[in-house]
Each structure stands twice: as structure tokens, then as C-alpha cells.
Amino acid sequence: MNDHDTRRPERRKAVEALRAHPSAKVLIIGGGINGLATFRDLALQGVDVALVERNDYCSGASAASSHMIHGGIRYLENGEFRLVKESVTERNGLIKIAPHYVKPLETTVPIFSTFSGIISAPMRFLTHKQGKPQERGALLIKVGLTLYDAFSRDGGSVPRHRFVGKKKALKALPQLNDGIKYTATYFDASVHDPERLALDVLHDGLAAGPHARAANYVEAVGVDGGSVRLRDTVSGEEFVMTADVVINASGPWTDLTNAALGQETELMGGTKGSHIVLDNPELLAATGGREIFFEHKDGRIVLIYPLKGKVMVGTTDLEADPREKAVCTEEEVDYFFELIEHVFPNVSVDRSEIVYRFSGIRPLPGHGDLAPGFVSRDYRIVSSQLGNSTMLSLVGGKWTTFRALAEHLANDALALLGTSRSVSTLGTPIGGGVGFPRTDAAMRVWIADNSREVGRVRATQLLERYGMHASAIIEELAESGDTPLRFAPEYSVQEIQRIARTESVVHLTDVLQRRTSIAFTGGASMGLLTELAGILAPVLFWTEEETLRQVTSAASVLRTEHGVALATDEAISSR
């Protein structure tokens, strides 16, 4: 590699690799978790595959998740037994193949009645009509959890559910509403860094060889003859890519992508889901480390979820237009505060404690007059012709089932290419999950072996953040130094430089929101934005003007889209 090669940002090299080889067997449009997982699957088969994402990887619907890997207990009421079976199977599998990011999650349901819902629930099951919201009582929840346990059998990946009465429930969680009659506790799983898991999936695909190429900030904008026209949204340059199979995995924007390619479809009907993140130590303590998962009085299933020392509260289910930016509204915040009061009436919360808001559009199918809560969370694949290519449009999909969904999409693509699967992703560890310590003893050994240069606390932190990739990072930090950031000392200068150098960073927001959890946990400040931009600038070859623009833009995004109070643009400009 010559000096010129080393002076190009990673992402620019990725775009040039696409332009240098403007054809592929499969072109995937969309770099959310489902597109990335399909890319990984096909790359592992040795297929010549390319992926483009119009924004940053995992920045759309995949970035607005509830941070859960779950079997979907409420899908039982919709009669979606296939989806529940697949979901719990994939949940148990992800605990094993991505143990660095996916962990069992203890979940408690507060129950306020015994028999409520035993008539309305069967009617919802049979008719899929919402009707008058009615809380599910203990009997109905017990039946559901017993059935859920039956679907979840997998050699003890997660424990079975348990029921307790009011006295024991309040002893375990004393801040709960004392109007409860029971609590039910079961296990699903959490994914504490979904965007980093998505990056691991991407890098697994890229590591398969030069036949697998991917670039973020590249948009599909049209068709030229038999080729898809792509635009580099950073430089504005356009080029074409020819493929035998085109996979549209652009989530809620599937119809818009199809329209850009000259195909008018009405496949999607996504709904908006919002969350807030609160810095409230009393609420955090009240959860007892468990997710609190329950039905609010309007029939919506909601959650209060301790995460990274904060508490995430969500979610809503509102009709949405994918052409408009989804943001969490003040009305939704009022709704979240109302549900907190319902479950923890003695815990006070206020808007000053919100450190981050986020909202996204679920990639649900069109559903007409069907109530949002009853729209299927299952997925399907729609085939059509795009010139001489076959296009497969993905409708639906969720985080939990990304591996199985990708296998399905990849199998369809392989069949169209006239070839067969050579590698299974079932049971294949993802990224930093390869070799991850499975026992406490193995964890102690790894930490002891890797703490000589950076200390035990830092080694543990890096293992949690990157999985087994932490070993290589620690080796690098041992040589380069590990200088804590002034405004976010849990990260270091050299760590951020490495992220910028190796993870296709284009904007400051890529680092703040997806390569790290700084914004999510309320760590963003004007001082931090300026500090990070100064670190990224020499790695990404930003001019002084571009560096200032990145700070201004990031501040605007955090303020207008995520409710993060930062200094005004005028204050930034005066620095």
C-alpha cells in the first residue's frame, strides 16, 4: 500500500472499490440490520455482493429499537405462532453467537387484576380488532407465559417464568404501585449496543474477502439501462452498478426506494415508535435492574428499562409518513410520564432529567384500517423485475430475527443465481463474540491476561464495548497510548482515532450516536463536540471550515431531533 492509499479515509476507499468493480451478482440497498445480515450471509457463501446505504450504517429504523432481543410474547395474541417460534429460537441463538452484546434480560410484568381480558383477548385473537382497551389479568398472562415457555425450550438458555403475589412482589420491588395483585417475571434478552452489533455483522461480511464490498452514504437514485444509478451523497458523484439480483432492504423507505428505481409499490405502512432516556437514580433503583414490561390503560404494551446507568422508557405506536423525520413529541413525553406514574407512583420525574429522545418508523407492511398493535411483525419477500435483474423487496423484519431473515433472503438470491448454500450462519459467532468468555472463571482469566497495559477496569470496559476485538485494541493502545477524553473520560483519544480510521466514519454524529453511546447516555456537550471534532479532523482530512461545520451540524441534529440542550449555532461560531 502506498502513501496515497493510507491518506484516504476508510469510507472513501469503500466507494472507490464499488466504482472500480461496477457489477455484482447481488446488490443490496439498505444498511440496516437486515441488509447487513444478508450481506454477511451472502459474503460467507463467496457471492460477489455489494451493499450501499444512503446514510450511515444502522442509522434508520435499526437505530430506533427498544434494545431488546425478544420472542414477542404479545404476538401470541395475534396468532403469529410461527413468528414467536422463530423469534425465541433466534433470541436463544443470539445469546450464544453474540454474547458480547446480547444478554438475558429479566423482565417483570405488574398485574392489577385476576380475570381481566379473558373474554376480550380471544376476540382480539379471532378478529384482530382492537375494541375497547382492557388490561390483561393474571389468568390470561399466566396462560401466555406458559405457552411462551413452551416455545422457548432450548436447554436452559433462559429460565422459565415465575409468578408471585403482592407481598413478595413489593418486597422485591418496593416502589411498585401497591395496587398490584401479582407480578410475573420471565426472561427475554437485551442488546445494549445494537449499532455496534450491526457493525460487527458488517465487518464479518467484509472480512470474507474482496468479493464483498459495502459503502455508507451512497444512495440508489435511479436506473440507467439495466444498471442501478448510485450517488455518493458526500461528493455528489454518480456511478452505476449492475447486478443479477437487487435486494431492497431499505425498511420503512422500501416504497420510496422502489419509486426511485421506477417501480411504484405500496408495500409499507410503518408506525412511529419513540423512546426517552432519563437520568433519574430513584427510577433506576426502583426497577431493581429489571425491565418493567406492561400494558398501559390504552392497551399499548410499554416498557421501563434500566440501561447503561440510565432508564429508557418507551414506546409509542403511531401512524407515520416515512418521508418525514420521526421525532419524539411533547405529547409522547407526557404519555411516558403518565405510564411511569402508573407503575411507580411515588417516583417523580420531569423533563429536565431527559438526556436523550429518539424515534423511528417500524418497517411494517401496509395495514389499511387494522389497528397498529395488530399489524404483523413478521416479514415477507416480494419479487419483481428490474430490467434484466430480479428485485427482491423486503417487507417487515425486526432485530430479533435478523439472522433467520437474512438466511431466507440469501437463499432466495442464491436460487435466482442458480447456486446453493455452502456455509450456514446458524450457530456461527458474530464479530467480537468469537471466543468470548462463557464462564466467570474464563472471564477472570481474560481480564487478567489483558489488564497489564490498561488496567483491569479499562480491560473490562473494552471487552464489554467490543467483545473479543478488545484484545487487538488493547495491543494497539499499549503502543499508541490511551489518553482519556477531557469531556468523556470513559473513551480515549486513541480509541476515537481508531474508530475514525477503521469504521467508515463520515460525520461527527456517526461517532456520537452509533460508534459510541455518548449521546444516548447524555454525555454530549459543546465541549465534547469540539473535542471529538478536533480528534477526527486529521484522520478524516477535515479542513478547519469543515470541522466547524461538523460541530454545528451535530449540535443541530442533537438539539432538533433528540431534544439535547446544547449551545446555539452563534455560540459555536464564536469559538
mmCIF file of C-alpha atoms in Angstrom, residues 307-518:
data_model
loop_
_atom_site.group_PDB
_atom_site.id
_atom_site.type_symbol
_atom_site.label_atom_id
_atom_site.label_comp_id
_atom_site.label_asym_id
_atom_site.label_seq_id
_atom_site.Cartn_x
_atom_site.Cartn_y
_atom_site.Cartn_z
ATOM 1 C CA LEU A 307 -29.764 0.593 30.527
ATOM 2 C CA LYS A 308 -26.205 1.944 30.832
ATOM 3 C CA GLY A 309 -26.913 3.580 34.182
ATOM 4 C CA LYS A 310 -29.972 5.398 32.806
ATOM 5 C CA VAL A 311 -33.627 4.420 32.311
ATOM 6 C CA MET A 312 -35.142 4.105 28.853
ATOM 7 C CA VAL A 313 -38.916 4.451 28.588
ATOM 8 C CA GLY A 314 -40.978 3.568 25.536
ATOM 9 C CA THR A 315 -42.653 3.092 23.222
ATOM 10 C CA THR A 316 -45.481 4.542 21.172
ATOM 11 C CA ASP A 317 -47.227 3.130 18.090
ATOM 12 C CA LEU A 318 -48.455 5.984 15.872
ATOM 13 C CA GLU A 319 -49.129 6.278 12.161
ATOM 14 C CA ALA A 320 -46.138 7.819 10.364
ATOM 15 C CA ASP A 321 -45.018 9.129 6.987
ATOM 16 C CA PRO A 322 -41.555 7.805 6.033
ATOM 17 C CA ARG A 323 -40.917 10.994 4.021
ATOM 18 C CA GLU A 324 -40.892 12.978 7.251
ATOM 19 C CA LYS A 325 -38.294 12.812 10.021
ATOM 20 C CA ALA A 326 -39.620 10.921 13.036
ATOM 21 C CA VAL A 327 -39.146 12.835 16.293
ATOM 22 C CA CYS A 328 -40.377 12.284 19.828
ATOM 23 C CA THR A 329 -43.077 14.857 20.579
ATOM 24 C CA GLU A 330 -44.046 16.547 23.832
ATOM 25 C CA GLU A 331 -47.320 14.627 23.788
ATOM 26 C CA GLU A 332 -45.366 11.373 23.723
ATOM 27 C CA VAL A 333 -43.255 12.549 26.662
ATOM 28 C CA ASP A 334 -46.457 13.266 28.603
ATOM 29 C CA TYR A 335 -47.586 9.728 27.778
ATOM 30 C CA PHE A 336 -44.315 8.257 29.076
ATOM 31 C CA PHE A 337 -44.535 10.221 32.321
ATOM 32 C CA GLU A 338 -48.101 9.032 32.767
ATOM 33 C CA LEU A 339 -47.134 5.395 32.450
ATOM 34 C CA ILE A 340 -44.210 5.837 34.888
ATOM 35 C CA GLU A 341 -46.659 7.303 37.410
ATOM 36 C CA HIS A 342 -48.986 4.343 36.881
ATOM 37 C CA VAL A 343 -46.294 1.795 37.760
ATOM 38 C CA PHE A 344 -44.103 3.791 40.174
ATOM 39 C CA PRO A 345 -46.478 6.418 41.615
ATOM 40 C CA ASN A 346 -44.043 7.597 44.283
ATOM 41 C CA VAL A 347 -41.166 8.260 41.878
ATOM 42 C CA SER A 348 -41.204 11.764 40.426
ATOM 43 C CA VAL A 349 -39.785 12.543 37.000
ATOM 44 C CA ASP A 350 -39.531 15.743 34.999
ATOM 45 C CA ARG A 351 -38.328 16.895 31.623
ATOM 46 C CA SER A 352 -35.008 18.200 32.937
ATOM 47 C CA GLU A 353 -33.983 14.561 33.512
ATOM 48 C CA ILE A 354 -34.430 13.559 29.854
ATOM 49 C CA VAL A 355 -30.922 13.213 28.416
ATOM 50 C CA TYR A 356 -31.914 11.823 25.018
ATOM 51 C CA ARG A 357 -35.017 11.252 22.916
ATOM 52 C CA PHE A 358 -35.234 9.115 19.818
ATOM 53 C CA SER A 359 -37.880 7.985 17.405
ATOM 54 C CA GLY A 360 -38.083 5.741 14.365
ATOM 55 C CA ILE A 361 -40.511 4.176 11.930
ATOM 56 C CA ARG A 362 -41.107 0.449 12.097
ATOM 57 C CA PRO A 363 -40.838 -1.325 8.711
ATOM 58 C CA LEU A 364 -44.343 -2.748 8.916
ATOM 59 C CA PRO A 365 -46.488 -3.788 5.954
ATOM 60 C CA GLY A 366 -49.415 -1.699 4.774
ATOM 61 C CA HIS A 367 -52.347 -2.437 7.059
ATOM 62 C CA GLY A 368 -55.377 -0.397 5.993
ATOM 63 C CA ASP A 369 -57.753 0.096 8.920
ATOM 64 C CA LEU A 370 -56.096 -2.545 11.111
ATOM 65 C CA ALA A 371 -55.029 -1.107 14.471
ATOM 66 C CA PRO A 372 -51.226 -0.589 14.646
ATOM 67 C CA GLY A 373 -50.847 -3.031 17.545
ATOM 68 C CA PHE A 374 -52.280 -5.832 15.417
ATOM 69 C CA VAL A 375 -50.122 -5.273 12.335
ATOM 70 C CA SER A 376 -47.963 -8.344 11.786
ATOM 71 C CA ARG A 377 -44.315 -8.066 12.839
ATOM 72 C CA ASP A 378 -43.499 -10.973 10.521
ATOM 73 C CA TYR A 379 -41.667 -10.431 7.233
ATOM 74 C CA ARG A 380 -42.164 -11.384 3.614
ATOM 75 C CA ILE A 381 -40.221 -11.010 0.370
ATOM 76 C CA VAL A 382 -41.817 -9.579 -2.782
ATOM 77 C CA SER A 383 -40.227 -10.379 -6.146
ATOM 78 C CA SER A 384 -40.379 -8.175 -9.263
ATOM 79 C CA GLN A 385 -38.391 -7.470 -12.411
ATOM 80 C CA LEU A 386 -35.974 -4.537 -12.665
ATOM 81 C CA GLY A 387 -34.829 -4.568 -16.277
ATOM 82 C CA ASN A 388 -32.812 -7.759 -16.680
ATOM 83 C CA SER A 389 -32.423 -8.085 -12.915
ATOM 84 C CA THR A 390 -34.708 -9.627 -10.329
ATOM 85 C CA MET A 391 -35.552 -7.365 -7.418
ATOM 86 C CA LEU A 392 -36.451 -8.740 -4.013
ATOM 87 C CA SER A 393 -38.189 -6.209 -1.758
ATOM 88 C CA LEU A 394 -38.156 -6.964 1.957
ATOM 89 C CA VAL A 395 -41.357 -6.094 3.813
ATOM 90 C CA GLY A 396 -41.148 -6.193 7.615
ATOM 91 C CA GLY A 397 -38.454 -7.676 9.816
ATOM 92 C CA LYS A 398 -37.132 -6.900 13.272
ATOM 93 C CA TRP A 399 -33.895 -7.023 15.225
ATOM 94 C CA THR A 400 -34.511 -10.375 16.880
ATOM 95 C CA THR A 401 -34.882 -12.343 13.655
ATOM 96 C CA PHE A 402 -32.183 -10.682 11.556
ATOM 97 C CA ARG A 403 -30.074 -13.836 11.143
ATOM 98 C CA ALA A 404 -33.014 -16.048 10.092
ATOM 99 C CA LEU A 405 -34.425 -13.346 7.837
ATOM 100 C CA ALA A 406 -31.029 -12.906 6.156
ATOM 101 C CA GLU A 407 -30.807 -16.655 5.619
ATOM 102 C CA HIS A 408 -34.215 -16.572 3.933
ATOM 103 C CA LEU A 409 -33.300 -13.622 1.698
ATOM 104 C CA ALA A 410 -29.900 -15.104 0.877
ATOM 105 C CA ASN A 411 -31.464 -18.446 -0.043
ATOM 106 C CA ASP A 412 -33.862 -16.703 -2.439
ATOM 107 C CA ALA A 413 -30.948 -14.827 -4.012
ATOM 108 C CA LEU A 414 -28.856 -17.999 -4.281
ATOM 109 C CA ALA A 415 -31.737 -19.792 -6.001
ATOM 110 C CA LEU A 416 -32.021 -16.969 -8.538
ATOM 111 C CA LEU A 417 -28.275 -17.223 -9.159
ATOM 112 C CA GLY A 418 -28.560 -20.963 -9.675
ATOM 113 C CA THR A 419 -26.285 -21.857 -6.804
ATOM 114 C CA SER A 420 -26.691 -23.344 -3.359
ATOM 115 C CA ARG A 421 -25.670 -22.540 0.182
ATOM 116 C CA SER A 422 -22.161 -23.631 1.188
ATOM 117 C CA VAL A 423 -21.992 -22.120 4.688
ATOM 118 C CA SER A 424 -24.614 -21.905 7.419
ATOM 119 C CA THR A 425 -24.788 -18.889 9.715
ATOM 120 C CA LEU A 426 -26.745 -20.910 12.279
ATOM 121 C CA GLY A 427 -24.514 -21.070 15.335
ATOM 122 C CA THR A 428 -21.731 -19.057 13.681
ATOM 123 C CA PRO A 429 -20.406 -16.471 16.176
ATOM 124 C CA ILE A 430 -20.632 -12.823 15.171
ATOM 125 C CA GLY A 431 -17.651 -10.468 15.305
ATOM 126 C CA GLY A 432 -16.353 -9.946 18.811
ATOM 127 C CA GLY A 433 -18.436 -12.878 20.013
ATOM 128 C CA VAL A 434 -15.871 -15.341 18.633
ATOM 129 C CA GLY A 435 -14.172 -16.910 21.646
ATOM 130 C CA PHE A 436 -15.986 -14.670 24.141
ATOM 131 C CA PRO A 437 -15.547 -15.945 27.733
ATOM 132 C CA ARG A 438 -18.515 -18.152 28.622
ATOM 133 C CA THR A 439 -17.916 -18.547 32.356
ATOM 134 C CA ASP A 440 -16.916 -16.279 35.226
ATOM 135 C CA ALA A 441 -13.633 -18.176 35.514
ATOM 136 C CA ALA A 442 -12.854 -17.687 31.821
ATOM 137 C CA MET A 443 -13.758 -14.004 32.151
ATOM 138 C CA ARG A 444 -11.317 -13.580 35.055
ATOM 139 C CA VAL A 445 -8.550 -15.234 33.044
ATOM 140 C CA TRP A 446 -9.159 -12.973 30.032
ATOM 141 C CA ILE A 447 -9.197 -9.818 32.139
ATOM 142 C CA ALA A 448 -6.016 -10.846 33.940
ATOM 143 C CA ASP A 449 -4.276 -11.542 30.627
ATOM 144 C CA ASN A 450 -5.377 -8.237 29.085
ATOM 145 C CA SER A 451 -5.118 -5.824 32.003
ATOM 146 C CA ARG A 452 -1.339 -5.485 32.176
ATOM 147 C CA GLU A 453 -1.211 -2.499 29.842
ATOM 148 C CA VAL A 454 -4.508 -0.731 30.529
ATOM 149 C CA GLY A 455 -5.615 -1.979 33.943
ATOM 150 C CA ARG A 456 -8.485 -4.247 34.965
ATOM 151 C CA VAL A 457 -11.233 -1.622 34.863
ATOM 152 C CA ARG A 458 -10.314 -0.444 31.381
ATOM 153 C CA ALA A 459 -9.825 -4.003 30.062
ATOM 154 C CA THR A 460 -13.280 -4.950 31.355
ATOM 155 C CA GLN A 461 -14.781 -1.814 29.809
ATOM 156 C CA LEU A 462 -13.239 -2.528 26.398
ATOM 157 C CA LEU A 463 -14.353 -6.169 26.496
ATOM 158 C CA GLU A 464 -17.937 -5.072 27.141
ATOM 159 C CA ARG A 465 -17.701 -2.452 24.397
ATOM 160 C CA TYR A 466 -16.021 -4.505 21.641
ATOM 161 C CA GLY A 467 -16.121 -8.154 22.669
ATOM 162 C CA MET A 468 -13.033 -10.149 21.736
ATOM 163 C CA HIS A 469 -11.904 -7.391 19.375
ATOM 164 C CA ALA A 470 -10.820 -5.704 22.612
ATOM 165 C CA SER A 471 -7.601 -7.781 22.632
ATOM 166 C CA ALA A 472 -6.332 -6.175 19.409
ATOM 167 C CA ILE A 473 -7.479 -2.745 20.584
ATOM 168 C CA ILE A 474 -5.612 -3.131 23.870
ATOM 169 C CA GLU A 475 -2.455 -4.126 21.994
ATOM 170 C CA GLU A 476 -2.767 -1.006 19.870
ATOM 171 C CA LEU A 477 -3.426 1.234 22.873
ATOM 172 C CA ALA A 478 -0.388 -0.224 24.620
ATOM 173 C CA GLU A 479 1.738 1.209 21.792
ATOM 174 C CA SER A 480 -0.123 4.430 20.994
ATOM 175 C CA GLY A 481 -1.189 5.456 24.491
ATOM 176 C CA ASP A 482 -4.668 5.642 25.999
ATOM 177 C CA THR A 483 -5.352 9.285 26.826
ATOM 178 C CA PRO A 484 -8.851 9.833 28.304
ATOM 179 C CA LEU A 485 -11.037 12.405 26.624
ATOM 180 C CA ARG A 486 -11.458 15.517 28.714
ATOM 181 C CA PHE A 487 -15.239 15.613 28.332
ATOM 182 C CA ALA A 488 -15.907 11.849 28.103
ATOM 183 C CA PRO A 489 -13.118 10.112 30.040
ATOM 184 C CA GLU A 490 -14.669 6.654 29.550
ATOM 185 C CA TYR A 491 -13.297 6.921 25.985
ATOM 186 C CA SER A 492 -9.765 7.785 24.925
ATOM 187 C CA VAL A 493 -8.261 9.924 22.183
ATOM 188 C CA GLN A 494 -6.572 6.919 20.615
ATOM 189 C CA GLU A 495 -9.763 4.835 20.793
ATOM 190 C CA ILE A 496 -11.689 7.513 18.886
ATOM 191 C CA GLN A 497 -8.870 7.806 16.341
ATOM 192 C CA ARG A 498 -9.084 4.060 15.735
ATOM 193 C CA ILE A 499 -12.859 4.241 15.261
ATOM 194 C CA ALA A 500 -12.438 7.058 12.740
ATOM 195 C CA ARG A 501 -9.728 5.160 10.895
ATOM 196 C CA THR A 502 -11.429 1.744 10.671
ATOM 197 C CA GLU A 503 -15.222 2.201 10.875
ATOM 198 C CA SER A 504 -16.194 4.295 7.836
ATOM 199 C CA VAL A 505 -16.934 7.443 9.833
ATOM 200 C CA VAL A 506 -18.093 10.405 7.745
ATOM 201 C CA HIS A 507 -19.788 12.736 10.218
ATOM 202 C CA LEU A 508 -19.320 13.667 13.850
ATOM 203 C CA THR A 509 -22.819 12.305 14.543
ATOM 204 C CA ASP A 510 -21.661 8.865 13.372
ATOM 205 C CA VAL A 511 -19.340 8.746 16.372
ATOM 206 C CA LEU A 512 -21.663 10.433 18.863
ATOM 207 C CA GLN A 513 -24.707 8.299 18.114
ATOM 208 C CA ARG A 514 -23.611 4.973 16.619
ATOM 209 C CA ARG A 515 -19.918 4.189 17.134
ATOM 210 C CA THR A 516 -20.257 5.165 20.811
ATOM 211 C CA SER A 517 -23.130 5.544 23.285
ATOM 212 C CA ILE A 518 -22.078 9.065 24.300
#
